[in-house]
CSV table of C-alpha atoms in Angstrom, one decimal:
chain,number,residue,atom,x,y,z
A,1,GLU,CA,-18.6,0.2,-9.5
A,2,ALA,CA,-16.3,-1.5,-7.0
A,3,GLN,CA,-14.5,1.0,-4.9
A,4,VAL,CA,-13.1,2.2,-1.7
A,5,THR,CA,-14.1,5.7,-0.6
A,6,GLN,CA,-12.6,7.9,2.0
A,7,ASN,CA,-13.9,11.1,3.6
A,8,PRO,CA,-12.8,13.8,3.8
A,9,ARG,CA,-10.2,14.0,1.0
A,10,TYR,CA,-8.5,17.0,2.6
A,11,LEU,CA,-8.5,18.2,6.2
A,12,ILE,CA,-6.6,20.9,8.0
A,13,THR,CA,-7.1,20.8,11.7
A,14,VAL,CA,-5.4,22.0,15.0
A,15,THR,CA,-3.5,20.0,17.5
A,16,GLY,CA,-5.7,18.1,20.0
A,17,LYS,CA,-9.0,18.3,18.1
A,18,LYS,CA,-10.4,14.9,17.7
A,19,LEU,CA,-11.1,13.8,14.1
A,20,THR,CA,-12.4,10.8,12.2
A,21,VAL,CA,-11.5,9.7,8.7
A,22,THR,CA,-14.1,7.4,7.3
A,23,CYS,CA,-13.5,4.5,4.9
A,24,SER,CA,-16.1,2.4,3.2
A,25,GLN,CA,-15.9,-0.4,0.6
A,26,ASN,CA,-18.6,-1.9,-1.5
A,27,MET,CA,-16.9,-5.2,-2.4
A,28,ASN,CA,-17.9,-7.2,0.7
A,29,HIS,CA,-14.2,-7.6,1.6
A,30,GLU,CA,-13.4,-9.0,4.9
A,31,TYR,CA,-9.9,-7.4,5.1
A,32,MET,CA,-9.4,-3.6,5.5
A,33,SER,CA,-6.4,-1.6,6.4
A,34,TRP,CA,-5.1,1.9,7.0
A,35,TYR,CA,-1.7,3.3,5.8
A,36,ARG,CA,0.0,6.6,6.1
A,37,GLN,CA,2.4,7.8,3.4
A,38,ASP,CA,5.3,10.2,4.1
A,39,PRO,CA,8.0,11.3,1.7
A,40,GLY,CA,10.9,8.9,1.5
A,41,LEU,CA,9.2,6.4,3.8
A,42,GLY,CA,6.7,4.7,1.5
A,43,LEU,CA,3.5,3.4,3.0
A,44,ARG,CA,3.4,2.3,6.6
A,45,GLN,CA,0.6,0.3,8.0
A,46,ILE,CA,-1.3,1.8,10.9
A,47,TYR,CA,-4.0,-0.8,11.7
A,48,TYR,CA,-5.7,-3.6,9.8
A,49,SER,CA,-8.8,-5.7,10.3
A,50,MET,CA,-9.4,-9.3,9.2
A,51,ASN,CA,-13.1,-9.1,9.8
A,52,VAL,CA,-15.9,-7.4,11.8
A,53,GLU,CA,-14.7,-6.8,15.4
A,54,VAL,CA,-11.2,-8.1,14.6
A,55,THR,CA,-8.5,-5.5,14.4
A,56,ASP,CA,-4.7,-5.5,14.9
A,57,LYS,CA,-1.9,-3.1,15.0
A,58,GLY,CA,0.3,-2.5,12.0
A,59,ASP,CA,3.8,-0.9,12.2
A,60,VAL,CA,2.8,2.6,13.4
A,61,PRO,CA,-0.4,2.4,15.5
A,62,GLU,CA,0.5,5.0,18.1
A,63,GLY,CA,-1.9,7.9,18.3
A,64,TYR,CA,-4.6,6.2,16.2
A,65,LYS,CA,-7.7,4.1,16.9
A,66,VAL,CA,-9.9,2.1,14.6
A,67,SER,CA,-13.1,0.2,14.9
A,68,ARG,CA,-14.8,-2.4,12.7
A,69,LYS,CA,-18.5,-2.6,13.6
A,70,GLU,CA,-19.7,-3.3,10.1
A,71,LYS,CA,-18.0,-5.2,7.3
A,72,ARG,CA,-18.1,-2.2,4.9
A,73,ASN,CA,-16.7,0.5,7.2
A,74,PHE,CA,-13.4,1.0,8.9
A,75,PRO,CA,-13.0,4.5,10.4
A,76,LEU,CA,-9.7,5.9,11.5
A,77,ILE,CA,-9.8,8.0,14.7
A,78,LEU,CA,-7.3,10.5,15.9
A,79,GLU,CA,-8.2,11.3,19.5
A,80,SER,CA,-5.7,14.0,19.9
A,81,PRO,CA,-3.9,14.8,16.6
A,82,SER,CA,-0.4,16.2,16.7
A,83,PRO,CA,1.7,17.8,13.9
A,84,ASN,CA,3.7,14.6,13.4
A,85,GLN,CA,0.4,13.0,12.1
A,86,THR,CA,0.4,15.3,9.2
A,87,SER,CA,0.4,12.9,6.3
A,88,LEU,CA,-1.4,11.3,3.4
A,89,TYR,CA,-3.6,8.5,4.6
A,90,PHE,CA,-4.9,5.6,2.5
A,91,CYS,CA,-7.5,3.0,3.3
A,92,ALA,CA,-7.5,-0.3,1.5
A,93,SER,CA,-9.6,-3.5,1.4
A,94,SER,CA,-8.9,-7.0,0.1
A,95,SER,CA,-10.4,-10.5,-0.2
A,96,ASP,CA,-7.4,-12.5,-1.3
A,97,GLY,CA,-4.2,-10.4,-0.9
A,98,GLU,CA,-4.7,-7.9,-3.7
A,99,GLN,CA,-5.5,-4.6,-2.1
A,100,TYR,CA,-7.8,-2.0,-3.4
A,101,PHE,CA,-6.9,1.5,-2.3
A,102,GLY,CA,-9.0,4.5,-1.6
A,103,PRO,CA,-8.1,7.9,-3.2
A,104,GLY,CA,-6.4,9.2,0.0
A,105,THR,CA,-7.0,11.8,2.7
A,106,ARG,CA,-4.4,14.6,3.0
A,107,LEU,CA,-4.3,15.6,6.6
A,108,THR,CA,-2.5,18.6,8.0
A,109,VAL,CA,-2.3,19.2,11.7
A,110,THR,CA,-1.2,22.6,12.8
B,1,SER,CA,10.8,-1.0,10.0
B,2,GLN,CA,10.6,-1.3,6.2
B,3,GLN,CA,10.7,-4.8,4.9
B,4,GLY,CA,11.1,-4.0,1.2
B,5,GLU,CA,13.5,-1.7,-0.3
B,6,GLU,CA,13.3,-0.7,-4.0
B,7,ASP,CA,16.3,0.1,-6.2
B,8,PRO,CA,16.8,2.4,-7.9
B,9,GLN,CA,15.0,5.2,-6.1
B,10,ALA,CA,14.4,7.0,-9.4
B,11,LEU,CA,14.6,6.0,-13.0
B,12,SER,CA,14.3,8.1,-16.2
B,13,ILE,CA,13.8,6.4,-19.5
B,14,GLN,CA,12.5,7.1,-23.0
B,15,GLU,CA,9.3,5.7,-24.5
B,16,GLY,CA,9.8,2.3,-25.9
B,17,GLU,CA,12.7,1.4,-23.6
B,18,ASN,CA,12.4,-1.2,-20.8
B,19,ALA,CA,12.3,-0.3,-17.2
B,20,THR,CA,13.6,-2.6,-14.5
B,21,MET,CA,13.4,-2.0,-10.8
B,22,ASN,CA,14.3,-4.3,-7.9
B,23,CYS,CA,13.0,-5.0,-4.5
B,24,SER,CA,14.9,-6.6,-1.6
B,25,TYR,CA,13.4,-7.7,1.6
B,26,LYS,CA,14.6,-9.0,4.9
B,27,THR,CA,12.5,-12.0,6.1
B,28,SER,CA,10.8,-15.0,4.6
B,29,ILE,CA,7.5,-14.1,3.0
B,30,ASN,CA,4.2,-15.6,1.9
B,31,ASN,CA,3.9,-13.5,-1.2
B,32,LEU,CA,5.2,-10.3,-2.8
B,33,GLN,CA,3.1,-7.7,-4.6
B,34,TRP,CA,3.9,-4.8,-6.8
B,35,TYR,CA,1.8,-1.6,-6.9
B,36,ARG,CA,1.8,1.5,-9.0
B,37,GLN,CA,0.9,5.0,-7.7
B,38,ASN,CA,0.3,8.0,-9.9
B,39,SER,CA,1.2,11.3,-8.2
B,40,GLY,CA,-0.7,11.6,-4.9
B,41,ARG,CA,-3.3,9.1,-5.8
B,42,GLY,CA,-4.2,5.7,-4.4
B,43,LEU,CA,-2.1,2.7,-5.2
B,44,VAL,CA,-3.2,0.3,-7.9
B,45,HIS,CA,-2.3,-3.4,-7.7
B,46,LEU,CA,-0.2,-4.7,-10.5
B,47,ILE,CA,0.8,-8.3,-9.7
B,48,LEU,CA,1.1,-10.8,-6.9
B,49,ILE,CA,3.7,-13.5,-6.9
B,50,ARG,CA,3.7,-16.3,-4.3
B,51,SER,CA,6.8,-17.5,-2.5
B,52,ASN,CA,6.7,-20.8,-4.5
B,53,GLU,CA,6.6,-19.0,-7.9
B,54,ARG,CA,9.6,-17.7,-9.7
B,55,GLU,CA,8.2,-15.7,-12.5
B,56,LYS,CA,4.9,-14.2,-13.5
B,57,HIS,CA,3.7,-12.1,-16.4
B,58,SER,CA,0.9,-9.7,-16.9
B,59,GLY,CA,0.7,-7.8,-20.2
B,60,ARG,CA,3.9,-5.8,-20.4
B,61,LEU,CA,4.9,-6.6,-16.9
B,62,ARG,CA,7.2,-9.4,-15.8
B,63,VAL,CA,8.0,-10.1,-12.2
B,64,THR,CA,10.6,-12.5,-10.9
B,65,LEU,CA,11.1,-13.7,-7.4
B,66,ASP,CA,14.3,-15.2,-5.9
B,67,THR,CA,13.6,-16.3,-2.4
B,68,SER,CA,17.1,-17.4,-1.8
B,69,LYS,CA,18.3,-13.9,-2.4
B,70,LYS,CA,15.2,-12.3,-0.9
B,71,SER,CA,14.7,-10.2,-3.9
B,72,SER,CA,12.2,-9.5,-6.7
B,73,SER,CA,12.4,-7.5,-9.9
B,74,LEU,CA,9.7,-5.8,-12.0
B,75,LEU,CA,10.3,-5.3,-15.7
B,76,ILE,CA,8.1,-3.0,-17.7
B,77,THR,CA,8.7,-3.7,-21.4
B,78,ALA,CA,8.1,-1.1,-24.2
B,79,SER,CA,7.4,1.7,-21.7
B,80,ARG,CA,4.9,4.4,-22.4
B,81,ALA,CA,4.5,7.9,-21.0
B,82,ALA,CA,1.5,6.6,-19.1
B,83,ASP,CA,3.8,4.3,-17.2
B,84,THR,CA,5.2,7.4,-15.4
B,85,ALA,CA,4.5,6.7,-11.7
B,86,SER,CA,6.0,5.4,-8.5
B,87,TYR,CA,6.2,1.6,-8.1
B,88,PHE,CA,6.2,-0.1,-4.7
B,89,CYS,CA,6.8,-3.7,-3.6
B,90,ALA,CA,4.9,-5.0,-0.6
B,91,THR,CA,5.5,-8.2,1.4
B,92,ASP,CA,3.9,-10.1,4.2
B,93,ALA,CA,6.2,-11.9,6.5
B,94,ILE,CA,5.7,-15.7,6.8
B,95,TRP,CA,5.1,-15.5,10.6
B,96,ASP,CA,2.6,-12.6,10.3
B,97,SER,CA,-1.0,-12.8,9.2
B,98,TRP,CA,-1.3,-12.1,5.5
B,99,GLY,CA,-3.0,-8.9,6.3
B,100,LYS,CA,0.1,-7.3,7.7
B,101,LEU,CA,1.8,-5.8,4.7
B,102,GLN,CA,5.1,-3.9,4.5
B,103,PHE,CA,5.9,-1.5,1.7
B,104,GLY,CA,9.2,-0.3,0.4
B,105,ALA,CA,9.9,3.4,-0.2
B,106,GLY,CA,9.3,3.0,-4.0
B,107,THR,CA,10.9,3.6,-7.3
B,108,GLN,CA,9.9,6.8,-9.2
B,109,VAL,CA,9.8,6.1,-12.9
B,110,VAL,CA,9.6,8.9,-15.5
B,111,VAL,CA,9.0,8.0,-19.1
B,112,THR,CA,9.6,10.8,-21.6
B,113,PRO,CA,8.1,10.8,-25.1
């Protein structure tokens, strides 16, 4: 089944403790992206990647890192999480513009 | 900054009625997409319309695009309770790579039986 998976689905952590949210797709898509969703703000793009080893900033990249060492994986790294990064995070992949979204990761930073 | 803005923010209709929502954007685009999100879940792609297209249909969905007014509309005909969801438009600006998408804040649609 074609899908985008994210792990973990839920995470509660403390300020400053490094964390990684994994994202994997099995559709051989070149494009992958991370978004955060906050009430009243819709989805905002954090980072995206057009291919392996090619990443670029979206609209809200501060406080986040990404890497694209393999085509199928696109992890999101928070080196020092802060409470304002509490949000619902979505990973997506695409081959032709239509994006396939993962189920989301709900992150709470206390 | 948000590129797309949906209107209305919320819409409540009865089954069988049509639902119309609009999206306005600020800059020239390559294409515009509509997505649906059921509460707290991942977004599902509905339809993509390119900047040189004016109208597109998919099942009960009809999307129009007016590039002169920088606006798009999504019409859901004969709505069903299962159409209850939030609907988002997303655009990629013409000078950006197609991968840089901007979403609006969404229209929350409630369809009551």
